[in-house]
PDB file of C-alpha atoms in Angstrom:
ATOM      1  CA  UNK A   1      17.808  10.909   2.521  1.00 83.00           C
ATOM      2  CA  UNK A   2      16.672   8.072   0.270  1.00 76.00           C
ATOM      3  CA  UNK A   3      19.463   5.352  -0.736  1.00 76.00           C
ATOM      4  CA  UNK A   4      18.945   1.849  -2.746  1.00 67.00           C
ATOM      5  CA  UNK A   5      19.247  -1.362  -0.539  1.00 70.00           C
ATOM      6  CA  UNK A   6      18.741   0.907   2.579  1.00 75.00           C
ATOM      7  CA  UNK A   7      15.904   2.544   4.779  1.00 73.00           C
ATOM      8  CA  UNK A   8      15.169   6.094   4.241  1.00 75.00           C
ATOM      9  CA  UNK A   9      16.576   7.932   6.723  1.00 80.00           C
ATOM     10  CA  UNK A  10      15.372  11.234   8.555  1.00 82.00           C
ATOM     11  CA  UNK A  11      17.048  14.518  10.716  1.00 86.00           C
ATOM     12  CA  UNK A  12      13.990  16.241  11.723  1.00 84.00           C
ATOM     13  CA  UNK A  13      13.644  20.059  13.573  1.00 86.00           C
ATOM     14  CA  UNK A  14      16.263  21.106  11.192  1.00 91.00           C
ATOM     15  CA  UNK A  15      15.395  25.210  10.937  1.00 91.00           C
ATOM     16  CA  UNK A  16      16.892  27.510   8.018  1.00 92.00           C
ATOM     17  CA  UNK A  17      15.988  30.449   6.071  1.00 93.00           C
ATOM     18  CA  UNK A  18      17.002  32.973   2.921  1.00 94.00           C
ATOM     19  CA  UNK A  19      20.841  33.146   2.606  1.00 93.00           C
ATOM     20  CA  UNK A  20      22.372  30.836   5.909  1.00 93.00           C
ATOM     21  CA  UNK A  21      24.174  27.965   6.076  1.00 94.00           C
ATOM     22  CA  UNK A  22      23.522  24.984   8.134  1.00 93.00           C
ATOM     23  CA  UNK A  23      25.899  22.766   8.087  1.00 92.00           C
ATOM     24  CA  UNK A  24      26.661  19.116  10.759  1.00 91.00           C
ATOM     25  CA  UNK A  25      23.180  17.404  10.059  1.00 94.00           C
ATOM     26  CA  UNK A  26      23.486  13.987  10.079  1.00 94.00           C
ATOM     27  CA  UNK A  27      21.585  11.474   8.446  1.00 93.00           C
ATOM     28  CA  UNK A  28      21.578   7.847   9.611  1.00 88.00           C
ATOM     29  CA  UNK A  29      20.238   5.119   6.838  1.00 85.00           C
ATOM     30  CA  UNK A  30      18.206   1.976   8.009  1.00 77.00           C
ATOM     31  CA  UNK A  31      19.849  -1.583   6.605  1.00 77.00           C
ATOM     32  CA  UNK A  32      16.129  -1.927   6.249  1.00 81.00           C
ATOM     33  CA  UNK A  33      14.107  -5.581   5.591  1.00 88.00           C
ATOM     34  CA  UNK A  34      13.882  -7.778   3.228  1.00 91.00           C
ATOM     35  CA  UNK A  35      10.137  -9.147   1.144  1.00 94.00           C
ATOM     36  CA  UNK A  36      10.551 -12.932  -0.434  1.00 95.00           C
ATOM     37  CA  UNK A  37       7.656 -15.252  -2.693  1.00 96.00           C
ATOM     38  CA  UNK A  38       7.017 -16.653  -4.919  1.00 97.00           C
ATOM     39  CA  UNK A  39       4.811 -15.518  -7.610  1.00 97.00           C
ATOM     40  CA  UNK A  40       2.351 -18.466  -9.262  1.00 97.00           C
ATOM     41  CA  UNK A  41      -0.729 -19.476 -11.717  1.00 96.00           C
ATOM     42  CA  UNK A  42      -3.572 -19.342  -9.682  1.00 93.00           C
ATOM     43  CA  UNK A  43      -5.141 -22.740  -9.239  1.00 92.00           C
ATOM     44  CA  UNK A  44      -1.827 -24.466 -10.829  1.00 94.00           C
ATOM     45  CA  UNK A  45       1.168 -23.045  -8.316  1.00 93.00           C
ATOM     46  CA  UNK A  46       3.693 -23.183 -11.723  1.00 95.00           C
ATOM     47  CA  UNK A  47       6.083 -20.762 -10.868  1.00 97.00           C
ATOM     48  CA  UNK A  48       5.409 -17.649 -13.103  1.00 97.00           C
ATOM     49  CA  UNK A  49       9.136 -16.142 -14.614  1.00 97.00           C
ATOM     50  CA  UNK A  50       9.542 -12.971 -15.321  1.00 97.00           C
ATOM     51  CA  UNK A  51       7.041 -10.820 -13.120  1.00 97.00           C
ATOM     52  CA  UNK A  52       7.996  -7.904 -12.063  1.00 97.00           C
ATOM     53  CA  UNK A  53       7.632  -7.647  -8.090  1.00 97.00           C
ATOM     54  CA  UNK A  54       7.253  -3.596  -7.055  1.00 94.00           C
ATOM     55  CA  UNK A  55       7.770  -2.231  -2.625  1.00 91.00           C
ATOM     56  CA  UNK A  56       6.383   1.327  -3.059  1.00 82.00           C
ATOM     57  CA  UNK A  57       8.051   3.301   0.024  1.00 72.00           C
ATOM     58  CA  UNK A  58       5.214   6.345   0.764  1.00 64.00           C
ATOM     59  CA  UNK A  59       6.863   9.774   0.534  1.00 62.00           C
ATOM     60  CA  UNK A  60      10.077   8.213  -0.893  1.00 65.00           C
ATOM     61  CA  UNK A  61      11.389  10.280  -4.417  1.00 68.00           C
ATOM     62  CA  UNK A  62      13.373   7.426  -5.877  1.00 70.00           C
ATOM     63  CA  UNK A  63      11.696   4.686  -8.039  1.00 76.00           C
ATOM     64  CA  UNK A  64      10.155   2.209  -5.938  1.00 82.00           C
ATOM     65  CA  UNK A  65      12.407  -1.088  -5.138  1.00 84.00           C
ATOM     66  CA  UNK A  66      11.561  -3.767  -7.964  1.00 91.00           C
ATOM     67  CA  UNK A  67      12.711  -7.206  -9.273  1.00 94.00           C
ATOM     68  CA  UNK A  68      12.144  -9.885 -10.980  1.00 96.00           C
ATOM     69  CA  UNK A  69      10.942 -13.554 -10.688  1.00 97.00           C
ATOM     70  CA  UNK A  70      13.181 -16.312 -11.768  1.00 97.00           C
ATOM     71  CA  UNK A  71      12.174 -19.215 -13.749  1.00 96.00           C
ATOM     72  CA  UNK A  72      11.015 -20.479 -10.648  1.00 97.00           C
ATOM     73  CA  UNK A  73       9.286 -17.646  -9.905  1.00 97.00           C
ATOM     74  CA  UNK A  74      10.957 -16.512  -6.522  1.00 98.00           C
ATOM     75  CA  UNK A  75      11.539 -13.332  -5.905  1.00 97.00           C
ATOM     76  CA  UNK A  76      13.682 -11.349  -3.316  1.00 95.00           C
ATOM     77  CA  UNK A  77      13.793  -7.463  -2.509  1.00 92.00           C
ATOM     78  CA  UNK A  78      16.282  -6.062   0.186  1.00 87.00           C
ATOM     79  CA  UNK A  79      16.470  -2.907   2.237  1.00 82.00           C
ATOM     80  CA  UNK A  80      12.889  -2.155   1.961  1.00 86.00           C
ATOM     81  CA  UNK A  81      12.129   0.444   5.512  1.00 81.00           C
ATOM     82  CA  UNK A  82      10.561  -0.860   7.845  1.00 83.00           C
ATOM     83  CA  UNK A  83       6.893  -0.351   7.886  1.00 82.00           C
ATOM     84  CA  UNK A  84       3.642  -0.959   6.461  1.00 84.00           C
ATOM     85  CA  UNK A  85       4.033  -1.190   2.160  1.00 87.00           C
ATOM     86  CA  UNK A  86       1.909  -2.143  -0.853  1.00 88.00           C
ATOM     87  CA  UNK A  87       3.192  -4.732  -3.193  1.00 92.00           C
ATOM     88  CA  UNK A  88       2.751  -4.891  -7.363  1.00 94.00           C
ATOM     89  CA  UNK A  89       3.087  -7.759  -9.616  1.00 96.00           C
ATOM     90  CA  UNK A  90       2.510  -7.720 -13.114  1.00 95.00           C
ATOM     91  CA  UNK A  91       2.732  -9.420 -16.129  1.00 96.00           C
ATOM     92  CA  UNK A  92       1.986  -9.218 -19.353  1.00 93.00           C
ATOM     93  CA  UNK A  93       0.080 -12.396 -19.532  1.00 93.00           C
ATOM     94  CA  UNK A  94      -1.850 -11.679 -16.296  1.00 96.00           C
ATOM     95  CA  UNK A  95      -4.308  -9.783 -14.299  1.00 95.00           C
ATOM     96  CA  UNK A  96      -1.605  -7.207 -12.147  1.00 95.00           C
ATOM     97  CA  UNK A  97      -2.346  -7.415  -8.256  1.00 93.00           C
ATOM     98  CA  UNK A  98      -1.655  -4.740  -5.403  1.00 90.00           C
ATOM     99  CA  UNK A  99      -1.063  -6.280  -2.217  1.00 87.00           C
ATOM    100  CA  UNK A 100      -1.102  -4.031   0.742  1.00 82.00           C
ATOM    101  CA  UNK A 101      -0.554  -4.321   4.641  1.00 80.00           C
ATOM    102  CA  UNK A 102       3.019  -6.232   3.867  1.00 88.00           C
ATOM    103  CA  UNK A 103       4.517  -5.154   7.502  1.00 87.00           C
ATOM    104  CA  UNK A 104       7.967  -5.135   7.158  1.00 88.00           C
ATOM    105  CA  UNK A 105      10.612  -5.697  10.058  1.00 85.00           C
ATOM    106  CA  UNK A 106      13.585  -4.045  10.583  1.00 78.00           C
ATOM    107  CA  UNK A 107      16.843  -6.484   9.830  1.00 78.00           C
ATOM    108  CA  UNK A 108      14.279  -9.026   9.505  1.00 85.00           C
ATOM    109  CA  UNK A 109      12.272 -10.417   6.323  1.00 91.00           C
ATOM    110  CA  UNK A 110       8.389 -10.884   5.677  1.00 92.00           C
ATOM    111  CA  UNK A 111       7.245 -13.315   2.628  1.00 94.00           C
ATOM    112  CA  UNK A 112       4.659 -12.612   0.308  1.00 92.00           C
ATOM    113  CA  UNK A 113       3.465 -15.031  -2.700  1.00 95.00           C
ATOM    114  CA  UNK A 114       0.943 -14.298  -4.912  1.00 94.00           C
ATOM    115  CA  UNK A 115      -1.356 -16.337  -7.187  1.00 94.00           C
ATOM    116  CA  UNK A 116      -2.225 -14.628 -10.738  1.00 95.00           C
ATOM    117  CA  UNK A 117      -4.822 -15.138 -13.244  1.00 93.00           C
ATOM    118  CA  UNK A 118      -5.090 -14.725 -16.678  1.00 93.00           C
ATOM    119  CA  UNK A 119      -6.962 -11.430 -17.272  1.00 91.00           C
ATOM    120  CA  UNK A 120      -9.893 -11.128 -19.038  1.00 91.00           C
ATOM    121  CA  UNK A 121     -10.980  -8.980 -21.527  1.00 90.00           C
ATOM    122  CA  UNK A 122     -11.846  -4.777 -19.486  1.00 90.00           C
ATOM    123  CA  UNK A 123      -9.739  -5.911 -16.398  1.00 91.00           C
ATOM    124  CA  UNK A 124      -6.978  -3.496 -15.526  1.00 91.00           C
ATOM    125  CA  UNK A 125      -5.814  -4.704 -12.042  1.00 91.00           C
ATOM    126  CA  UNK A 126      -6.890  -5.851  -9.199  1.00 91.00           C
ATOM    127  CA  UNK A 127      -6.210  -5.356  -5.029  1.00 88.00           C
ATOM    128  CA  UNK A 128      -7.321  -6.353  -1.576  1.00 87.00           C
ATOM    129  CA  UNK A 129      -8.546  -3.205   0.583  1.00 90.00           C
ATOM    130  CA  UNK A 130     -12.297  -1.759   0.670  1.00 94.00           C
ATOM    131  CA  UNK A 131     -12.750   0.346  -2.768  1.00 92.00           C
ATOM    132  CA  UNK A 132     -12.517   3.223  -2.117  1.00 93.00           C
ATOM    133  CA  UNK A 133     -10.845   6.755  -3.609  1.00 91.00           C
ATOM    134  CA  UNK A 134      -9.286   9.111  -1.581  1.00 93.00           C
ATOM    135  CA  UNK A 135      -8.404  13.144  -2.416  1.00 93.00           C
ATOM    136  CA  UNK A 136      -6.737  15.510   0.251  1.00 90.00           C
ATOM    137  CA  UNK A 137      -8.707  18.578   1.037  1.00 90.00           C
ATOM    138  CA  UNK A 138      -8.136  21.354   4.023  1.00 89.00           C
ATOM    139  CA  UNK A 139      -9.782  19.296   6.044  1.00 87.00           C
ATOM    140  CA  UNK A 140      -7.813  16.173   5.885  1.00 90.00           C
ATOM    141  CA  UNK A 141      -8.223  12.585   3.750  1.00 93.00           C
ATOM    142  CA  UNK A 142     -12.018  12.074   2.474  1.00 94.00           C
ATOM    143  CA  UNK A 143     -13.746   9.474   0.464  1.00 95.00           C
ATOM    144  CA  UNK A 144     -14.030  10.761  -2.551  1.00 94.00           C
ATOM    145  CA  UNK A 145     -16.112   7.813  -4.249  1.00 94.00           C
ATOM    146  CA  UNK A 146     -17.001   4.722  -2.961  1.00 94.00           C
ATOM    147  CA  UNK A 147     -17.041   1.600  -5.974  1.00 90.00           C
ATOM    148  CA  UNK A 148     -20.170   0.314  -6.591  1.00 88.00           C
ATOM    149  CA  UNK A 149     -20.334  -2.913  -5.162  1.00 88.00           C
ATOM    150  CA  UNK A 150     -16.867  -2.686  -3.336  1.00 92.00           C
ATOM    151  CA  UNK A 151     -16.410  -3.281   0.557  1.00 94.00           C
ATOM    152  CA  UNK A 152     -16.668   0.851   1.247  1.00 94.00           C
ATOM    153  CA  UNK A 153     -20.279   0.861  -0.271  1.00 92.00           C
ATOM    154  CA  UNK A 154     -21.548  -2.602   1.443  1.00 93.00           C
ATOM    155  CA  UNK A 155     -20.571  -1.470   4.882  1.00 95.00           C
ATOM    156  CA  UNK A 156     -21.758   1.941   5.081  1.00 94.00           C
ATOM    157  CA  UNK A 157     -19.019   4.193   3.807  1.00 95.00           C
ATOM    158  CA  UNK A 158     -19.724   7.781   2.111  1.00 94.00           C
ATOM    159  CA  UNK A 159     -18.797   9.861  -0.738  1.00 94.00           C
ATOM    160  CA  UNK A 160     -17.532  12.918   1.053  1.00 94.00           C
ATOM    161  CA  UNK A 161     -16.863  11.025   4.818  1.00 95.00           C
ATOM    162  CA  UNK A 162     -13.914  12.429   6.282  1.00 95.00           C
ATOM    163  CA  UNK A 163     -11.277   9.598   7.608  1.00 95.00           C
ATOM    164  CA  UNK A 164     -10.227  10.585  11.001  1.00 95.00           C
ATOM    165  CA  UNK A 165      -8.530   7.260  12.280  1.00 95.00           C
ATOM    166  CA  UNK A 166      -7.911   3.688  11.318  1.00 95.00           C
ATOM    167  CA  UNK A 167      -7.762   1.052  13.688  1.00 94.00           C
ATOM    168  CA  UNK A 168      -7.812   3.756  16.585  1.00 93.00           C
ATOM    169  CA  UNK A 169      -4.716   5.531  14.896  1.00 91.00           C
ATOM    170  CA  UNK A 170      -5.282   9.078  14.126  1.00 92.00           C
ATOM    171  CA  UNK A 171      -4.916   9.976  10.602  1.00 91.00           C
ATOM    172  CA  UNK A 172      -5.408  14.282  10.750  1.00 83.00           C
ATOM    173  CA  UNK A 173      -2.195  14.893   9.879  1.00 81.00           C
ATOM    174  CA  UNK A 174      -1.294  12.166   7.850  1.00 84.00           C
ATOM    175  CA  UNK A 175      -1.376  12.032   3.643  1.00 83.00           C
ATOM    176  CA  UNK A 176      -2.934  10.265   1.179  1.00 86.00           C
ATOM    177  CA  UNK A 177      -0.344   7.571   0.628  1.00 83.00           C
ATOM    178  CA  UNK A 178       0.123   6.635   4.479  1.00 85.00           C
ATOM    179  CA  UNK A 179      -3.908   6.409   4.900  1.00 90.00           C
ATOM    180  CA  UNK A 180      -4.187   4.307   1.833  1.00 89.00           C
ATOM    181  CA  UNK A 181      -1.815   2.088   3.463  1.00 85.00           C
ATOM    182  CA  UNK A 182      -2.977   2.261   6.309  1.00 89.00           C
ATOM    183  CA  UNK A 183      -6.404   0.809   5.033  1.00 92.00           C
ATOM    184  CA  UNK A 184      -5.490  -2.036   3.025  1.00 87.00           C
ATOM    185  CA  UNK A 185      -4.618  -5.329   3.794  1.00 86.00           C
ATOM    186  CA  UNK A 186      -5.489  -9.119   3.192  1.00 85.00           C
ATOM    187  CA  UNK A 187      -9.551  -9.375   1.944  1.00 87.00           C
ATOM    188  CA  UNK A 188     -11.467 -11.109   4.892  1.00 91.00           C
ATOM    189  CA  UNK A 189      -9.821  -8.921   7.654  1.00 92.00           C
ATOM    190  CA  UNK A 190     -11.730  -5.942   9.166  1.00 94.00           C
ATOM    191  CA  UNK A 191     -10.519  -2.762   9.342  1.00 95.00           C
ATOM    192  CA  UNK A 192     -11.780  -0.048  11.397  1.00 96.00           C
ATOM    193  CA  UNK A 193     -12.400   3.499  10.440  1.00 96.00           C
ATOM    194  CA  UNK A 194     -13.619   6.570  12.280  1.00 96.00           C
ATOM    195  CA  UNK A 195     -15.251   9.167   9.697  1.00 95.00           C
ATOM    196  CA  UNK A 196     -16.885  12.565  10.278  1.00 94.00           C
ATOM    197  CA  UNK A 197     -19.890  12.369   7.926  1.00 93.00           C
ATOM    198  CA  UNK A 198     -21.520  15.775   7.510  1.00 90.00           C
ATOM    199  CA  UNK A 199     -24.764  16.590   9.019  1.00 90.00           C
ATOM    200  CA  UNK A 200     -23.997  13.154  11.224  1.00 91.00           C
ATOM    201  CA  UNK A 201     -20.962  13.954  13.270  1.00 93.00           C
ATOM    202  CA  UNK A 202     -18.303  11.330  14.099  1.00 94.00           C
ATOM    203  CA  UNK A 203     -18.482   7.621  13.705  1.00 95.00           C
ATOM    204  CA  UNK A 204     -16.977   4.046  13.125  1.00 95.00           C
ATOM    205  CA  UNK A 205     -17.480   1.305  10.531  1.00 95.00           C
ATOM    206  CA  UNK A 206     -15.708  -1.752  11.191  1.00 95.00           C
ATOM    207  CA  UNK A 207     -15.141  -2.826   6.951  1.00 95.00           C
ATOM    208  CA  UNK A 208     -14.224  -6.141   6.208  1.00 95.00           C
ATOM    209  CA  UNK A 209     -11.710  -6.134   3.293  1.00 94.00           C
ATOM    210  CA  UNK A 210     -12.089  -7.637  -0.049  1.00 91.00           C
ATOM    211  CA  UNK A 211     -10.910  -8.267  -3.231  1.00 88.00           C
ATOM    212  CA  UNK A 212     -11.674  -5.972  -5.834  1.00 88.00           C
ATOM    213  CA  UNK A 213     -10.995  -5.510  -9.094  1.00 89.00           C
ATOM    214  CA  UNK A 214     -10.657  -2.272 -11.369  1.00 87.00           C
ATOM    215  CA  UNK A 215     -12.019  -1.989 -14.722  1.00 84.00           C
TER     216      UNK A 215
END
């Protein structure tokens, strides 16, 4: 059950089938966290008004939870779950930027700023993690491309490398959105990711994360 302002909330080994009725499941919602910044010119710190600030909640189906900055460019976003989320801020004027790893507590806040730059001329966005995209197959997450000159290539990563953990946490069962991020966070932290390469068996790459920018 998905609500606005609140934590998704979950009633799991719930069985039915063709034509019966099961009735008395109950759903409990989180009061969830809350994400604050401030959102600034890069090199300047003037507060940048009207950015829009985006939580993305993986396997939620409502729109992600989004605001605005104000003229001092603060922004504030409530009820977010608690968990690991990626942040968006864009503006017209400047480059966008995902931000992922934003842990947030439950009942409790977590603050995020972000510095943006004017972007220049082929940019599209740009985010901290190792450059990498994913694609599901019956096998589980694998790299589908690594970006040339990205973290992923620099430190050893495949096209075609099978993620089974990050950071020791098994990822088998897990899909695309929850892997992703799981993998991101700040550039200049490591991550570490177990892979099954084929025709090499199992092993680990310790990536350090970047910045990287999409064009």
């Amino acid at each position: 059950a998905d609500s606005p302002k609140h934590a998704i909330g979950r009633a799991e080994g719930v069985w039915t089938s063709s034509g019966a009725l099961v009735d008395n499941v109950v759903i409990t919602l989180g009061s969830g966290g809350t994400v604050r910044g401030r959102v600034t010119i890069k090199g300047k710190g003037d507060g940048i008004a009207g950015a829009r600030v985006v939580v993305f909640e993986p396997g939620s189906h409502l729109p992600p939870s989004s605001a605005m900055t104000d003229k001092e460019g603060n922004y504030a976003l409530e009820g977010i779950a608690p968990g690991r989320h990626s942040v968006r801020v864009q503006h017209k004027s400047y480059l966008t930027e995902l931000r992922g790893g934003v842990d947030v507590p439950e009942q409790g806040e977590v603050t995020r700023d972000f510095a943006l730059r004017v972007r220049k001329a082929g940019e599209k966005f740009a985010f901290q993690g190792i450059g990498a995209t994913l694609g599901r197959t019956p096998r589980g997450v694998i790299i589908r491309k690594t970006m040339a000159g990205s973290p992923a290539s620099k430190f050893g990563l495949k096209d075609g490398d099978l993620i089974v953990a990050v950071d020791h946490q098994p990822m088998g069962e897990k899909g695309i959105s929850s892997v992703v991020e799981s993998i991101r966070g700040e550039a200049g932290t490591p991550v570490m990711i177990e892979v099954e390469r084929p025709g090499k068996g199992r092993m680990t790459i310790s990536v350090e994360r970047g910045d990287v920018i999409v064009k």
